[in-house]
Coordinates of C-alpha atoms and ligand atoms in Angstrom, one line a residue:
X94 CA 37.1 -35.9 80.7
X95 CA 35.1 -36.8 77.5
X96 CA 36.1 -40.0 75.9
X97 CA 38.3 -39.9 72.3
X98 CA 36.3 -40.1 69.9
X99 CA 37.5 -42.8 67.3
X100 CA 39.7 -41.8 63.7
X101 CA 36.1 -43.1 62.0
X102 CA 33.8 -41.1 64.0
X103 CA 35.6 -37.9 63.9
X104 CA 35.7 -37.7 59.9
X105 CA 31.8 -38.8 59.7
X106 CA 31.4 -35.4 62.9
X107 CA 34.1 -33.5 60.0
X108 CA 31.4 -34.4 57.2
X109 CA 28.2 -33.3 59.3
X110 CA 30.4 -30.5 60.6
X111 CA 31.7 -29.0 56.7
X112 CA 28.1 -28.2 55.8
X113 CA 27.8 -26.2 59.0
X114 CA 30.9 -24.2 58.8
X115 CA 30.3 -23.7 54.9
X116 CA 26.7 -22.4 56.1
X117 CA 27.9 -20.1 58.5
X118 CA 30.4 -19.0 56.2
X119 CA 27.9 -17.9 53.5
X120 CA 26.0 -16.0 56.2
X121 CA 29.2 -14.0 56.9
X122 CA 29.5 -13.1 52.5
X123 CA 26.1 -12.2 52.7
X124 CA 25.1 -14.3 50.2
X125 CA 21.5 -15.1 50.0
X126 CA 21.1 -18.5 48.8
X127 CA 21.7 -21.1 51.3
X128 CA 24.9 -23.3 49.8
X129 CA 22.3 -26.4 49.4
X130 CA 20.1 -24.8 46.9
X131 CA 22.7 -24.2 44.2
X132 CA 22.8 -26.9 41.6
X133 CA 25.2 -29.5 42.2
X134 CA 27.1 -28.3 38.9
X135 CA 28.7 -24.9 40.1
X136 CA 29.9 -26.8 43.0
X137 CA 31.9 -29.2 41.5
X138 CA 35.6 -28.4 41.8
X139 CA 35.8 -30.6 37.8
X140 CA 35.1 -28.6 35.1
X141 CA 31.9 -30.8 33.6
X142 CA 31.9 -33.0 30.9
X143 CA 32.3 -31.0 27.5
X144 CA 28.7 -31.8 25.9
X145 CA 28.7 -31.8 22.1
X146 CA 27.1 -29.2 20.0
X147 CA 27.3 -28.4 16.3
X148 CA 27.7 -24.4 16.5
X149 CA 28.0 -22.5 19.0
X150 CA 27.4 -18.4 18.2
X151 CA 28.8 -16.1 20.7
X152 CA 26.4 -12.5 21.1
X153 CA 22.6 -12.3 21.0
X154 CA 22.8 -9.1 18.7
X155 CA 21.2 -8.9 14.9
X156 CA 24.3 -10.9 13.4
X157 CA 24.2 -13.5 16.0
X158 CA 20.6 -14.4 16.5
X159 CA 20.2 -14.3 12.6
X160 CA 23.1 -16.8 12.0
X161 CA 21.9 -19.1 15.0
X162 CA 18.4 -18.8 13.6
X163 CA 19.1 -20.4 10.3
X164 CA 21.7 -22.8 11.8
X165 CA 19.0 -24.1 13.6
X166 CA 16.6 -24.3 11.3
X167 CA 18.8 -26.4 9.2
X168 CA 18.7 -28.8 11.7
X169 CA 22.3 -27.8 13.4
X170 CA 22.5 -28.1 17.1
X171 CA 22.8 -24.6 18.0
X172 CA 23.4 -22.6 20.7
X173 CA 24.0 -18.7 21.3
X174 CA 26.0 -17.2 24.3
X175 CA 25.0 -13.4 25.3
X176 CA 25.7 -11.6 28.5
X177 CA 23.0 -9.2 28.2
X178 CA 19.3 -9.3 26.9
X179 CA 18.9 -11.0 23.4
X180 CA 18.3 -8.7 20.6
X181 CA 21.7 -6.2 20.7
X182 CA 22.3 -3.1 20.0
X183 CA 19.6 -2.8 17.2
X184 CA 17.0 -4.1 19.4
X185 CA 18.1 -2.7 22.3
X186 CA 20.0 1.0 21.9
X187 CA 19.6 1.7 18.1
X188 CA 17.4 1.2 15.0
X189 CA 14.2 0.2 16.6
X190 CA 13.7 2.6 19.5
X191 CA 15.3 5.2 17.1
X192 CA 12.7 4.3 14.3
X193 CA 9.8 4.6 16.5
X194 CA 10.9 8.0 18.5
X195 CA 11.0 9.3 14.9
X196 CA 7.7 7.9 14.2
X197 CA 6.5 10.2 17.0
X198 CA 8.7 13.4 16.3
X199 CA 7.1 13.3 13.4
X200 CA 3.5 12.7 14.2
X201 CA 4.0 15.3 16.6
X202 CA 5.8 18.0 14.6
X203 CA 3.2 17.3 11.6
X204 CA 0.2 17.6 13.8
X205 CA 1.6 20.4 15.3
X206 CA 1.9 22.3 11.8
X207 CA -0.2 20.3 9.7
X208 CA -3.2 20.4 12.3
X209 CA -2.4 24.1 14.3
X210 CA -5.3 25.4 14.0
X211 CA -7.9 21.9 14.9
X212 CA -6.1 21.5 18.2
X213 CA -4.9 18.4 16.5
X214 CA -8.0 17.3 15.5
X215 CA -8.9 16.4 11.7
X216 CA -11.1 18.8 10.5
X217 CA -12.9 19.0 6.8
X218 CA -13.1 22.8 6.7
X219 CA -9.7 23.4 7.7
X220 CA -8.5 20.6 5.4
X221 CA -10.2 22.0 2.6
X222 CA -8.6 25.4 2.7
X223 CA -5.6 23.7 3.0
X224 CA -6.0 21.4 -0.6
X225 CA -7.4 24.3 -2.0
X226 CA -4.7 26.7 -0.9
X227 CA -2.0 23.9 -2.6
X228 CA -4.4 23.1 -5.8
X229 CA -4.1 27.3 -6.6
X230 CA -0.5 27.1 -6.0
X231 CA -0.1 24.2 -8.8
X232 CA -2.8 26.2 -10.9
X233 CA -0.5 28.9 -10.9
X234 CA 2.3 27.3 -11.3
X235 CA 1.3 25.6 -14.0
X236 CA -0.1 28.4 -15.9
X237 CA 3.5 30.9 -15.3
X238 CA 5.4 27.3 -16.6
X239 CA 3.4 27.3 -19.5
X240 CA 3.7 31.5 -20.3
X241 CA 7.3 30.8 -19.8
X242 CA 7.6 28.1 -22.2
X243 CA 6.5 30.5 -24.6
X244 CA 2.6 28.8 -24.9
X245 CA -0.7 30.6 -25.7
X246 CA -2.9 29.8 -23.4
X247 CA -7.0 30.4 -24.6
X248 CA -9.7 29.7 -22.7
X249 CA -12.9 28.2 -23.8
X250 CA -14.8 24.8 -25.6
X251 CA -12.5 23.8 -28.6
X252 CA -14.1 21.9 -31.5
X253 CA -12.8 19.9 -34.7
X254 CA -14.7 21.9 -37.2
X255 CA -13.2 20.1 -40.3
X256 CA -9.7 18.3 -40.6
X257 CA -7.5 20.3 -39.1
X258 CA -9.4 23.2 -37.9
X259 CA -10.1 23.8 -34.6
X260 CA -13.1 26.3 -33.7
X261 CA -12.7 28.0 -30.4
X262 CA -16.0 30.4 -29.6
X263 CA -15.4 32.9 -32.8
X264 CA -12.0 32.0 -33.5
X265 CA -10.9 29.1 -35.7
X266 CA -7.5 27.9 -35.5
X267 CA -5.7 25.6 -38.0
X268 CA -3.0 22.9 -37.4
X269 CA -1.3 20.1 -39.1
X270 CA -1.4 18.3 -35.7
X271 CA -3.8 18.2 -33.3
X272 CA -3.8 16.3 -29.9
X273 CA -6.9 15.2 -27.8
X274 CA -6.1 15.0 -24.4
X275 CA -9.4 16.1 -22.8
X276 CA -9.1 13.4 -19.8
X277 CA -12.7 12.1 -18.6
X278 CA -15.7 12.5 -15.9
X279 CA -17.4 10.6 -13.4
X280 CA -19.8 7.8 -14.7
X281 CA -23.4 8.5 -14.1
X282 CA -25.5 5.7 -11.7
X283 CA -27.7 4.3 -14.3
X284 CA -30.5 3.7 -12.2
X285 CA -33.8 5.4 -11.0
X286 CA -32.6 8.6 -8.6
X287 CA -29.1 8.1 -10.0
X288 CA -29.0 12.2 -10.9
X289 CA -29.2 12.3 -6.9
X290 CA -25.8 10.8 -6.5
X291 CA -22.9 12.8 -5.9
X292 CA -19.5 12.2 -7.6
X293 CA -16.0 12.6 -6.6
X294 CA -15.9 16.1 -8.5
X295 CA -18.4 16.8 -5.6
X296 CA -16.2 16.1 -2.2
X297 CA -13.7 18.6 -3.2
X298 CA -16.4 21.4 -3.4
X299 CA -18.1 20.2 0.2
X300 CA -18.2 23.0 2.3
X301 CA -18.6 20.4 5.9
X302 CA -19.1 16.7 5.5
X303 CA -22.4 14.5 5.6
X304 CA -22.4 12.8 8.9
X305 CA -23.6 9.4 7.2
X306 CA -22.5 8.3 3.4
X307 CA -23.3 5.4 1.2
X308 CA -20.7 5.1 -1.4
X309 CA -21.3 3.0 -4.6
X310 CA -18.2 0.9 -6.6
X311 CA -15.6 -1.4 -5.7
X312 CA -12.6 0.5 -7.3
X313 CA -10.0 3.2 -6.9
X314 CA -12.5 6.0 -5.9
X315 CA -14.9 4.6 -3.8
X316 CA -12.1 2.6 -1.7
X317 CA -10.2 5.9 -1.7
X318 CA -12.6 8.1 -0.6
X319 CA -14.5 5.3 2.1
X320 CA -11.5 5.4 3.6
X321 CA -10.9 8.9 3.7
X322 CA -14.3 9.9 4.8
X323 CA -14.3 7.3 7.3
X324 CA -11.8 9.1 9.2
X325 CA -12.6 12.4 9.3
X326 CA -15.4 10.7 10.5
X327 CA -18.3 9.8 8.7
X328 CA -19.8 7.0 8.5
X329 CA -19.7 4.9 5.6
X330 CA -21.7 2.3 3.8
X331 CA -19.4 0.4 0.8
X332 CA -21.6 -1.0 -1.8
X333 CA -19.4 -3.4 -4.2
X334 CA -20.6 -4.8 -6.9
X335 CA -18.3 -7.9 -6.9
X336 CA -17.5 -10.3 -4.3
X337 CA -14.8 -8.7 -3.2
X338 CA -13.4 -4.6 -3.7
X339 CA -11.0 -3.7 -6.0
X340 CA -11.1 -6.2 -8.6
X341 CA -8.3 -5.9 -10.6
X342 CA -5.6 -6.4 -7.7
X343 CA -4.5 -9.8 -6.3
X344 CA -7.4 -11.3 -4.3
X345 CA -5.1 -11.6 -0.9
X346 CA -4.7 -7.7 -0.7
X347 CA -8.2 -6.6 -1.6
X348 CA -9.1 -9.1 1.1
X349 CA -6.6 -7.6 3.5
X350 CA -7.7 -3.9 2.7
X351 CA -12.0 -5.2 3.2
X352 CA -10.4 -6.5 6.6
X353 CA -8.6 -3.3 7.3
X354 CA -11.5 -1.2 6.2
X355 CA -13.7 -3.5 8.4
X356 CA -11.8 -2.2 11.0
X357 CA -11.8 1.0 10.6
X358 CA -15.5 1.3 10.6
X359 CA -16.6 0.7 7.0
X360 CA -19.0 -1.0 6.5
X361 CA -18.5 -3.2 3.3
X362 CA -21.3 -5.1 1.8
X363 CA -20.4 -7.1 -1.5
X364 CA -22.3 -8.9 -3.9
X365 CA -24.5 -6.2 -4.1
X366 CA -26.3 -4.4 -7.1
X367 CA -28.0 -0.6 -6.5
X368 CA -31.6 -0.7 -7.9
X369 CA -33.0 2.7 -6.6
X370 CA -31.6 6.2 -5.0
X371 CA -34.4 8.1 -3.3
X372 CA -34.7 11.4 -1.5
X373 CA -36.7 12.2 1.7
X374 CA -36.8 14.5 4.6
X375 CA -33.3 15.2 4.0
X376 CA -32.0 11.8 3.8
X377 CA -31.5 9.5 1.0
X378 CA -32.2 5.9 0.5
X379 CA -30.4 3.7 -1.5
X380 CA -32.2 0.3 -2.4
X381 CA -30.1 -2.7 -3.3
X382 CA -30.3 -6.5 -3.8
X383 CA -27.8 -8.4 -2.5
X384 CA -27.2 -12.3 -3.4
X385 CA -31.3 -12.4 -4.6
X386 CA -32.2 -10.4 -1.2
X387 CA -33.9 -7.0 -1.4
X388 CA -32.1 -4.9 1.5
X389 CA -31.8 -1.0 1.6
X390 CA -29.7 1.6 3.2
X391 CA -29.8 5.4 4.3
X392 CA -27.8 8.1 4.8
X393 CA -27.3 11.9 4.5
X394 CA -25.4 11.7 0.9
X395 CA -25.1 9.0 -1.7
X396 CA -21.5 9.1 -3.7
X397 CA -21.1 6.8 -6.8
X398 CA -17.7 6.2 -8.4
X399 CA -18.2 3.6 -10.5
X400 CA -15.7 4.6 -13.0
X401 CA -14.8 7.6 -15.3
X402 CA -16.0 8.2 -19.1
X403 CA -14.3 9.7 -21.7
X404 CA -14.5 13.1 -22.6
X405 CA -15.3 12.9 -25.9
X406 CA -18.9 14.9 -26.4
X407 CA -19.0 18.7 -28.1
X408 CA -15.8 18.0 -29.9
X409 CA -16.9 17.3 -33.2
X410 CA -15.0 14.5 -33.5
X411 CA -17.7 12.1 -35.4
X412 CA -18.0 15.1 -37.6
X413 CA -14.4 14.8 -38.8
X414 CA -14.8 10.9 -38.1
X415 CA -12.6 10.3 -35.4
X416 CA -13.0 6.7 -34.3
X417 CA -14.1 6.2 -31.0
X418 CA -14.5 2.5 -28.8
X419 CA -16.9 0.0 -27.2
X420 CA -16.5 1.9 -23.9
X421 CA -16.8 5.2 -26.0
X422 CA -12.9 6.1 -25.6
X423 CA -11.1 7.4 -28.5
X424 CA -9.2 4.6 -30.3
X425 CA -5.3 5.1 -31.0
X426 CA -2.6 2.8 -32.7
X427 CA 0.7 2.6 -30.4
X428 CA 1.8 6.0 -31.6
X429 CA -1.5 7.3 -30.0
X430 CA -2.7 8.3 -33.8
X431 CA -6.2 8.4 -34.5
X432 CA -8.3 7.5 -37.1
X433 CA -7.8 10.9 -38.5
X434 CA -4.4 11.9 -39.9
X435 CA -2.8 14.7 -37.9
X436 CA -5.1 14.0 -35.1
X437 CA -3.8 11.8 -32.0
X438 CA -4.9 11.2 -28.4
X439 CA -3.5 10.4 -25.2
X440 CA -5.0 9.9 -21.3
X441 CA -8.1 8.9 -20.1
X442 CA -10.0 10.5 -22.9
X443 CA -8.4 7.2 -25.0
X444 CA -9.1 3.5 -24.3
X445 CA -6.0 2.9 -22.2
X446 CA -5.3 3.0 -18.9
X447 CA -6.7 5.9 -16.8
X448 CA -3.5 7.5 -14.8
X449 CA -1.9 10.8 -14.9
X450 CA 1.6 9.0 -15.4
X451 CA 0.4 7.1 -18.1
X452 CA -0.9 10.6 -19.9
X453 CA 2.2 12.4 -19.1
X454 CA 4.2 9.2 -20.4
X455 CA 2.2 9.6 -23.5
X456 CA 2.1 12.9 -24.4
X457 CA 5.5 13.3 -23.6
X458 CA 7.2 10.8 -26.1
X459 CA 4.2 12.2 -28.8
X460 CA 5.7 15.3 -28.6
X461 CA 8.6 14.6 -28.7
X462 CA 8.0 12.1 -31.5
X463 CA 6.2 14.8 -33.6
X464 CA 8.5 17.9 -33.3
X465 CA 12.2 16.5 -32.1
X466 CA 14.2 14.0 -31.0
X467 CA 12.8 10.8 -30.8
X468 CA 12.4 9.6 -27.6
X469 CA 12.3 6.4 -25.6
X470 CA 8.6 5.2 -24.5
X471 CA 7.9 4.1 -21.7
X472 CA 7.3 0.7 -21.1
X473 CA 3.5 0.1 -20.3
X474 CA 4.0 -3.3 -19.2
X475 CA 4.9 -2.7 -16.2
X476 CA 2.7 -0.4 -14.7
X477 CA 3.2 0.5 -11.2
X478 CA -0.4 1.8 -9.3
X479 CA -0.9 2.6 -6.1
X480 CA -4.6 3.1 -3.8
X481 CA -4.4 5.4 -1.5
X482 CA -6.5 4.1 1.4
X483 CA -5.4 3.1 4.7
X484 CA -3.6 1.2 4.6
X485 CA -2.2 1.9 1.3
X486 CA -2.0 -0.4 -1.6
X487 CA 0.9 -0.6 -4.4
X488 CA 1.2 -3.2 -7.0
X489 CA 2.9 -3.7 -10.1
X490 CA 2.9 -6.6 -12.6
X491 CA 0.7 -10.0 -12.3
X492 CA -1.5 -10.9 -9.6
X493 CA -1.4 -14.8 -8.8
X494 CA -4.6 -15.9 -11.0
X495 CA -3.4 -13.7 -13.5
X496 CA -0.3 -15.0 -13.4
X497 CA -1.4 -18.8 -13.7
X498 CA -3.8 -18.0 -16.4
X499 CA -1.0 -16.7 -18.4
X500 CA 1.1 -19.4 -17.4
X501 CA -1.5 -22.0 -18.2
X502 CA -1.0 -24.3 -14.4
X503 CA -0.7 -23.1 -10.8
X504 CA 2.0 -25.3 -10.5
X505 CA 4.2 -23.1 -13.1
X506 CA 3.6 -20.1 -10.0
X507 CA 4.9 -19.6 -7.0
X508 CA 3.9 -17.0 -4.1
X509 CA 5.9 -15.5 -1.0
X510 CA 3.4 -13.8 0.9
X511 CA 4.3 -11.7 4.4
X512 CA 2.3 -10.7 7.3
X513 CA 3.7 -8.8 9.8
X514 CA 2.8 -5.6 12.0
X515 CA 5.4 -2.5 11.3
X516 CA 7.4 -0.6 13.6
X517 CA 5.0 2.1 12.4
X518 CA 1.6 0.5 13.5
X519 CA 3.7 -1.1 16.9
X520 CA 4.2 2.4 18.3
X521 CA 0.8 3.3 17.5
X522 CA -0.6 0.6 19.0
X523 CA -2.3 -0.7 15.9
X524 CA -2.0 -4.4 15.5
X525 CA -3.1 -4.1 12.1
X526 CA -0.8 -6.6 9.8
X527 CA 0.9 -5.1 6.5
X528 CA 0.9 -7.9 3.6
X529 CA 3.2 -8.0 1.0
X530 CA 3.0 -11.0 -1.9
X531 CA 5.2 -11.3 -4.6
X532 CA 3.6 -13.6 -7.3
X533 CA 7.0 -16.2 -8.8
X534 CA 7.6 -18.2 -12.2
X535 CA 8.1 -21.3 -9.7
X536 CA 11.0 -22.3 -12.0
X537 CA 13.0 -19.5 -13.0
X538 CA 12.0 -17.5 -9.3
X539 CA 11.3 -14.4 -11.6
X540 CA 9.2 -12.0 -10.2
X541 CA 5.8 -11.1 -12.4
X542 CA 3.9 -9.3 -9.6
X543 CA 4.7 -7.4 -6.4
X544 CA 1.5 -6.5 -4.3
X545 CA 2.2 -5.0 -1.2
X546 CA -0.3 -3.8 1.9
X547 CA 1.2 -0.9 4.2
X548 CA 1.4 3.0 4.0
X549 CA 4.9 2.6 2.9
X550 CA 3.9 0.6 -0.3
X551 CA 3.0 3.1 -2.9
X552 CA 6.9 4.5 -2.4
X553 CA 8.2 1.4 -2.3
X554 CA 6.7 0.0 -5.3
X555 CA 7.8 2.7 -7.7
X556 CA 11.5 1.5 -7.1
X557 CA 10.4 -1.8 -7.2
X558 CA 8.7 -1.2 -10.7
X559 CA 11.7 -0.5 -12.4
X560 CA 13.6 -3.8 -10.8
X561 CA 10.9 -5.6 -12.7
X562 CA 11.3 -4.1 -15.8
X563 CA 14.9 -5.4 -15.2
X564 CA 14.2 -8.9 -14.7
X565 CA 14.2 -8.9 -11.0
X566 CA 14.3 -12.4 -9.5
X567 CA 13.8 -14.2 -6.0
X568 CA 17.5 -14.4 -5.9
X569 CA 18.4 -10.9 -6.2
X570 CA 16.1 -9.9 -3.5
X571 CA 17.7 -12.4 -1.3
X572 CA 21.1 -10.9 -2.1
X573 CA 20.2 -7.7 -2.0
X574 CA 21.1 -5.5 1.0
X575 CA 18.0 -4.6 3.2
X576 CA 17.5 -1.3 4.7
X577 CA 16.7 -1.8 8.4
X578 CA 14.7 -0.7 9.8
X579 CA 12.3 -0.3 6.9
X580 CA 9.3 -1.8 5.6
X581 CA 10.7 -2.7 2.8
X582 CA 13.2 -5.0 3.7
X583 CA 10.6 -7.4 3.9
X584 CA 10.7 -8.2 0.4
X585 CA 14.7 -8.9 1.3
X586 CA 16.8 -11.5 2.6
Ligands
NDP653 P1 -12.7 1.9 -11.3 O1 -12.7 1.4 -12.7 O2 -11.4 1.8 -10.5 O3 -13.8 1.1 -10.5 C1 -15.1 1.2 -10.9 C2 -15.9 0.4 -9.9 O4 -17.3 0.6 -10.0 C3 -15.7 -1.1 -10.0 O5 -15.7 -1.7 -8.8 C4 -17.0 -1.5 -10.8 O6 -17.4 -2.8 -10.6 C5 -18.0 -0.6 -10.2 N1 -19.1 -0.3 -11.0 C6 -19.2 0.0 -12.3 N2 -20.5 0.2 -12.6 C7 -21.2 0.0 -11.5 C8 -22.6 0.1 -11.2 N3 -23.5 0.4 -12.2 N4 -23.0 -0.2 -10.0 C9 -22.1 -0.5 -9.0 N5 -20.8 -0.5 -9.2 C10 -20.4 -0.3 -10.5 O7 -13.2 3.4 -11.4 P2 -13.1 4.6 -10.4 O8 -14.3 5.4 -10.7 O9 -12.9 4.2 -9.0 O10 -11.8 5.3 -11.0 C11 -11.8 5.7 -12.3 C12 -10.3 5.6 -12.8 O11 -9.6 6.7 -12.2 C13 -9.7 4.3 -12.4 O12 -9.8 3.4 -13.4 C14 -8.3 4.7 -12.2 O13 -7.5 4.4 -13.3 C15 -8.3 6.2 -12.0 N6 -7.9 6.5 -10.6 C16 -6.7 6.2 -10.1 C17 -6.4 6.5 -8.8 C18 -5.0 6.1 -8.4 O14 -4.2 5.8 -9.2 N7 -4.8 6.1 -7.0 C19 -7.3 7.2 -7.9 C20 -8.5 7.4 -8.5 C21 -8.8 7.1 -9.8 P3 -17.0 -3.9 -11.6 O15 -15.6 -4.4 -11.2 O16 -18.1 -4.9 -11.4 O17 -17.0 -3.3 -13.0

């Protein structure tokens, strides 16, 4: 008979023992992990300590991660409670997936249309029909509004052939007003083999595309058009002038667009200043120096657009002694008059600034002005502009040197600038960063220049235009609703 085993013994067998049984009872539940591994913590019977947080935020969604980002970030000890992946339903079963399946509805439905008969592909000749086909339709449509509105419409060269008279081939025509809207051309290369160059008048007439391109200038045109080419395409050699492209916007984006370009397989050279266009075995050759350094490149066509001149030859106007500018544009006062009575101008045949709004703008309120109601102008201040490359650009208002120069010391400025990749370019696969900078009076958090990077910015910045005509300041953009999910709700919140 085995011996009793004493009270002692038998509880220190009953704690060897309990591990055993609770073993073997696990195996019956099926549960995987052996009892032993799970931390100590779920085992104990005692709920744990309470340990001390500040905030404690209870979903993972948009509202929740938001609150417990800032929370955190002003030092509050934070912590966020979710059941199911981070992110929510916007992340997770809403505006993001949505956003990008319409991203590719739409590619698709436009390529299917837009592209029918390439197979998808971009194509020059099929492209070019297509502009054509839409430039006739606005010819025409412009001509029947015209005929409607009850104006003569004669073709031909019109010329001031003494105050007040206009001369039109063998009819002469006289008027107590007269307006000179006559626009501008593409500015001849003012070097040796410049005649060889072609202009952006040219590319709309090209019946297939050069398989090589050098294009000359640093501004709208040429960083319109590089891009353009570039992608149906051809490859293109950027010759800029300055040390960087597109002068006259803020320095971040034209160095985020050289980037992009970069990218895209333009090849940008800057600093660089033509000397020479020449012609040979079909070719041409454009010779250059570049920081003191004589260099040269070739390709099957040379465009320059190095900026557009007035058109202001064969109209007679010295004859009647209309006053034209330094950069040979006809000058106005602010009521676009001349320096002939009863003549005026408006557009890019003036001294102003070269953009169809800015013409319509102006003849618009002239007319008005001269036969009806007088109208509001518009405020040219504030001009929004926009390049379309890709990426796009829009700006409006100061960029950051211009800004401090008015404001006399960078410490009176302030930026916000944003990089981020959109929704857009993440479903494409691009990891190319949008930038958008908004240039700040550092004291009153006024906004005096928006420049924004991304195909999105040349609509957004209209709307913002008129937001800075109002005063728009840091603070109203921060209490502003954002659209999600947009691009534009990156200048928000
Ligand atoms: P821009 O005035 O925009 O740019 C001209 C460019 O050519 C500048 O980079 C200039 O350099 C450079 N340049 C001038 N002379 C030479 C030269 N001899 N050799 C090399 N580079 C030279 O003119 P664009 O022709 O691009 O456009 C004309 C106008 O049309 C623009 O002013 C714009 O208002 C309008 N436009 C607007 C568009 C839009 O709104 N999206 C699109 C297209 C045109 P530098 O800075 O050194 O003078």
């Amino acid at each position: 008979m085995p011996k009793r085993q004493s009270s002692a013994a038998s509880n220190e067998a009953a704690a060897v023992a309990a591990p055993v049984k609770e073993k073997r009872r696990a195996r019956e539940v099926g549960a995987e992990t052996p009892i032993e591994n799970v931390p100590r913590r779920t085992r104990a019977r005692r709920p744990a300590k309470p340990r001390e947080v500040d905030f404690v935020v209870i979903g993972g969604g948009s509202g929740g991660v938001a609150a417990a980002r800032r929370a955190a970030a002003l030092g509050v000890r934070t912590v966020l409670v979710e059941r199911d992946a981070i992110g929510g339903t916007c992340v997770h079963r809403g505006c993001v997936p949505k956003k990008m399946l319409s991203y590719g509805a739409g590619w698709a439905s436009i390529l299917a249309t837009g592209l029918a008969n390439t197979g998808g592909k971009e194509d020059w000749r099929d492209a070019i029909v297509r502009v054509n086909a839409e430039v006739a339709r606005l010819t025409a449509t412009f001509s029947q509004r015209l005929h409607e509105s009850g104006v003569e419409i004669l073709h031909g060269d019109a010329e001031l052939s003494a105050p007040g008279e206009i001369r039109i081939g063998n009819e002469t025509l006289r008027a107590r007003k007269i307006l000179l809207s006559t626009g501008a051309h593409p500015r001849a290369l003012a070097v040796p083999g410049g005649e060889l160059v072609s202009t952006s008048d040219d590319i709309f007439t090209w019946q297939s595309l050069p398989g090589s391109l050098v294009v000359i200038g640093g501004g709208y045109i040429a960083v319109e058009q590089a891009s353009i080419l570039s992608r149906y395409g051809v490859k293109v050699d950027l010759l800029v002038r300055e040390d960087r492209l597109l002068q006259r916007f803020d320095a971040d984006i034209s160095r985020a667009l050289a980037e992009a370009l970069a990218n895209k397989g333009v090849r940008v050279h800057l600093n660089t200043e033509v000397t020479l266009v020449s012609q040979a075995n079909g070719a041409y050759e454009v010779c250059y120096t570049q920081q003191g350094r004589k260099q040269s490149v070739r390709a099957q066509a040379v465009l320059a657009a190095i900026g557009r001149d007035p058109n202001v030859e064969g109209l007679g106007l010295e004859a009647v002694g209309v006053a034209l500018g330094e950069e040979r544009g006809i000058v106005v006062d602010k009521q676009f008059r001349t320096s002939v009575r009863g003549v005026y101008a408006v557009g890019d045949c003036t001294e102003g600034l070269q953009l169809t709004p800015v013409a319509v703008s102006q003849a618009r309120w002239l007319a008005d002005r001269l036969f009806g109601k007088r109208g509001d102008m518009v405020d040219f201040d504030v001009v929004p502009t926009a390049v379309f490359s890709e990426p796009a650009i829009g700006a409006v208002g100061l960029t950051e040197a211009e800004a401090i120069e008015a404001a006399g010391k960078p410490e009176r400025i302030r930026t916000e600038i944003r990089r981020f990749v959109s929704l857009e370019n993440r479903f494409a696969g691009v990891s190319r960063q949008s930038v958008f900078k908004l240039v700040l009076n550092a004291r009153s958090g006024r906004v005096l220049g928006a420049h924004l990077m991304d195909n999105a910015a040349p609509e957004i910045i209209q709307v913002f235009a008129l937001a800075m005509r109002l005063g728009v300041k840091a603070s109203h953009l921060k209490t502003t609703l954002p659209l999600h999910p947009t691009v534009a709700e990156e200048l928000f919140g």
